Short mmCIF file of C-alpha atoms in Angstrom, two decimals:
data_model
loop_
_atom_site.label_atom_id
_atom_site.label_comp_id
_atom_site.label_asym_id
_atom_site.label_seq_id
_atom_site.Cartn_x
_atom_site.Cartn_y
_atom_site.Cartn_z
CA MET A 176 0.00 0.00 0.00
CA SER A 177 1.15 3.56 -0.62
CA ALA A 178 -0.08 6.68 1.11
CA ILE A 179 -0.41 10.23 -0.12
CA GLY A 180 -1.24 12.34 2.90
CA SER A 181 -4.14 10.58 4.60
CA LEU A 182 -5.20 8.69 1.44
CA VAL A 183 -4.04 5.07 1.09
CA PHE A 184 -3.81 3.36 -2.29
CA CYS A 185 -3.33 -0.27 -3.24
CA THR A 186 0.11 -0.73 -4.80
CA ASP A 187 -1.14 -3.62 -6.96
CA CYS A 188 -4.18 -2.03 -8.66
CA GLY A 189 -4.12 1.64 -7.53
CA ASN A 190 -7.55 1.47 -5.89
CA LEU A 191 -8.28 4.02 -3.15
CA LEU A 192 -8.66 2.03 0.05
CA ASP A 193 -11.13 2.67 2.85
CA SER A 194 -9.83 4.99 5.53
CA SER A 195 -8.02 3.35 8.38
CA SER A 196 -9.23 3.11 11.93
CA GLY A 197 -6.14 4.91 13.22
CA LYS A 198 -4.59 1.80 14.74
CA GLN A 199 -0.85 1.63 14.27
CA ASN A 200 -0.70 -2.03 13.12
CA ALA A 201 -3.95 -2.10 11.11
CA ILE A 202 -4.12 -4.23 7.98
CA LEU A 203 -6.04 -2.83 5.00
CA HIS A 204 -7.60 -5.06 2.35
CA CYS A 205 -8.23 -4.04 -1.25
CA GLN A 206 -11.76 -4.87 -2.34
CA ILE A 207 -10.77 -4.88 -6.03
CA CYS A 208 -7.72 -7.16 -6.18
CA GLY A 209 -7.75 -8.66 -2.66
CA ALA A 210 -4.24 -7.48 -1.69
CA SER A 211 -3.61 -6.70 1.96
CA CYS A 212 -0.89 -4.63 3.56
CA LYS A 213 -0.06 -2.69 6.68
CA ASP A 214 -1.68 0.75 7.02
CA THR A 215 0.89 3.48 6.33
CA SER A 216 -1.43 6.47 6.66
CA SER A 217 -0.83 6.83 10.39
CA LYS A 218 2.39 8.69 9.60
CA THR A 219 2.20 12.45 9.85
CA VAL A 220 3.45 14.20 6.75
CA VAL A 221 4.34 17.87 7.06
CA THR A 222 5.14 19.87 3.94
CA SER A 223 6.05 23.47 3.41
CA SER A 224 6.55 25.50 0.29
CA LYS A 225 7.79 28.92 -0.64
CA PRO A 226 5.25 31.49 -1.90
CA ASN A 227 6.85 31.47 -5.36
CA ALA A 228 6.56 27.66 -5.65
CA PHE A 229 3.05 28.01 -7.08
CA PRO A 230 2.97 30.82 -9.63
CA SER A 231 -0.18 32.89 -9.70
CA ALA A 232 -1.39 35.33 -12.33
CA LEU A 233 -2.83 37.53 -9.58
CA ARG A 234 0.46 37.56 -7.65
CA ALA A 235 2.32 38.46 -10.86
CA LYS A 236 -0.07 41.34 -11.57
CA ARG A 237 0.38 42.67 -8.04
CA SER A 238 4.13 42.96 -8.62
CA GLU A 239 3.49 44.92 -11.85
CA VAL A 240 1.41 47.61 -10.11
CA GLN A 241 3.11 50.99 -10.14
CA VAL A 242 2.45 53.72 -7.62
CA VAL A 243 1.68 57.04 -9.31
CA THR A 244 1.40 60.22 -7.28
CA GLU A 245 -0.48 63.36 -8.32
CA ALA A 246 2.86 65.07 -8.92
CA ASP A 247 3.69 62.41 -11.56
CA THR A 248 0.62 63.19 -13.63
CA GLN A 249 -0.38 66.28 -15.53
CA THR A 250 -3.78 67.07 -14.07
CA ARG A 251 -4.64 70.04 -16.26
CA ALA A 252 -4.79 70.02 -20.07
CA ILE A 253 -4.57 73.10 -22.29
CA ILE A 254 -7.45 74.15 -24.52
CA ALA A 255 -8.01 76.99 -26.98
CA GLN A 256 -10.56 78.89 -24.88
CA THR A 257 -10.52 82.65 -24.32
CA CYS A 258 -10.21 83.82 -20.72
CA GLU A 259 -13.13 86.04 -19.76
CA ASN A 260 -10.89 88.17 -17.52
CA CYS A 261 -7.67 88.90 -19.45
CA GLY A 262 -8.44 87.69 -22.99
CA ARG A 263 -5.70 85.05 -23.10
CA GLU A 264 -6.57 82.47 -25.79
CA GLU A 265 -5.25 79.32 -24.04
CA VAL A 266 -6.36 78.17 -20.60
CA ARG A 267 -5.96 75.01 -18.55
CA PHE A 268 -8.93 72.77 -17.80
CA TYR A 269 -9.98 69.55 -16.08
CA THR A 270 -13.27 67.70 -15.78
CA GLN A 271 -14.94 66.21 -12.76
CA GLN A 272 -18.14 64.21 -12.32
CA LEU A 273 -20.07 66.15 -9.68
CA ARG A 274 -23.63 65.14 -10.57
CA SER A 275 -25.20 61.73 -11.14
CA ALA A 276 -23.57 59.35 -13.62
CA ASP A 277 -26.24 59.83 -16.30
CA GLU A 278 -25.56 63.58 -16.46
CA GLY A 279 -22.59 65.35 -18.00
CA SER A 280 -19.43 66.25 -16.15
CA THR A 281 -18.37 69.72 -15.01
CA VAL A 282 -15.45 71.40 -16.82
CA PHE A 283 -13.25 73.64 -14.68
CA TYR A 284 -11.13 76.30 -16.46
CA GLU A 285 -8.13 78.13 -15.00
CA CYS A 286 -6.15 80.93 -16.63
CA ASP A 287 -2.56 81.95 -15.87
CA CYS A 288 -3.94 85.27 -14.61
CA GLY A 289 -5.66 83.39 -11.78
CA HIS A 290 -9.21 83.63 -13.11
CA LYS A 291 -11.27 80.44 -12.67
CA TRP A 292 -14.70 79.45 -14.00
CA ASN A 293 -16.66 76.33 -14.85
CA THR A 294 -19.33 75.01 -17.20
CA ASN A 295 -21.64 72.00 -17.00
CA ASN A 296 -21.62 69.63 -19.98
#
């Protein structure tokens, strides 16, 4: 008989044998081929593995995640829009969803002169 963890298999035909009673000198009998052998499942098998022993797509993706701060991104784009205050023809803008999802977003404009205004899309 051969054991894998707590499962005991017949070495002659490979049949999974009934679980043992836990007695140290128990004899198990195969119902398929009739072989009998000493129960070996009473041994305690302890295994350990390293985290990288079993590759995981999720674990690999986690290592690919990059941390991006607000300073790393350009938060304001430039658009050809005339400033209402100084007449400059290019201003910075960004959009933000302030209302419900089925309504348009709000566009915030900011000129180099410091003037700020917004419009709802």
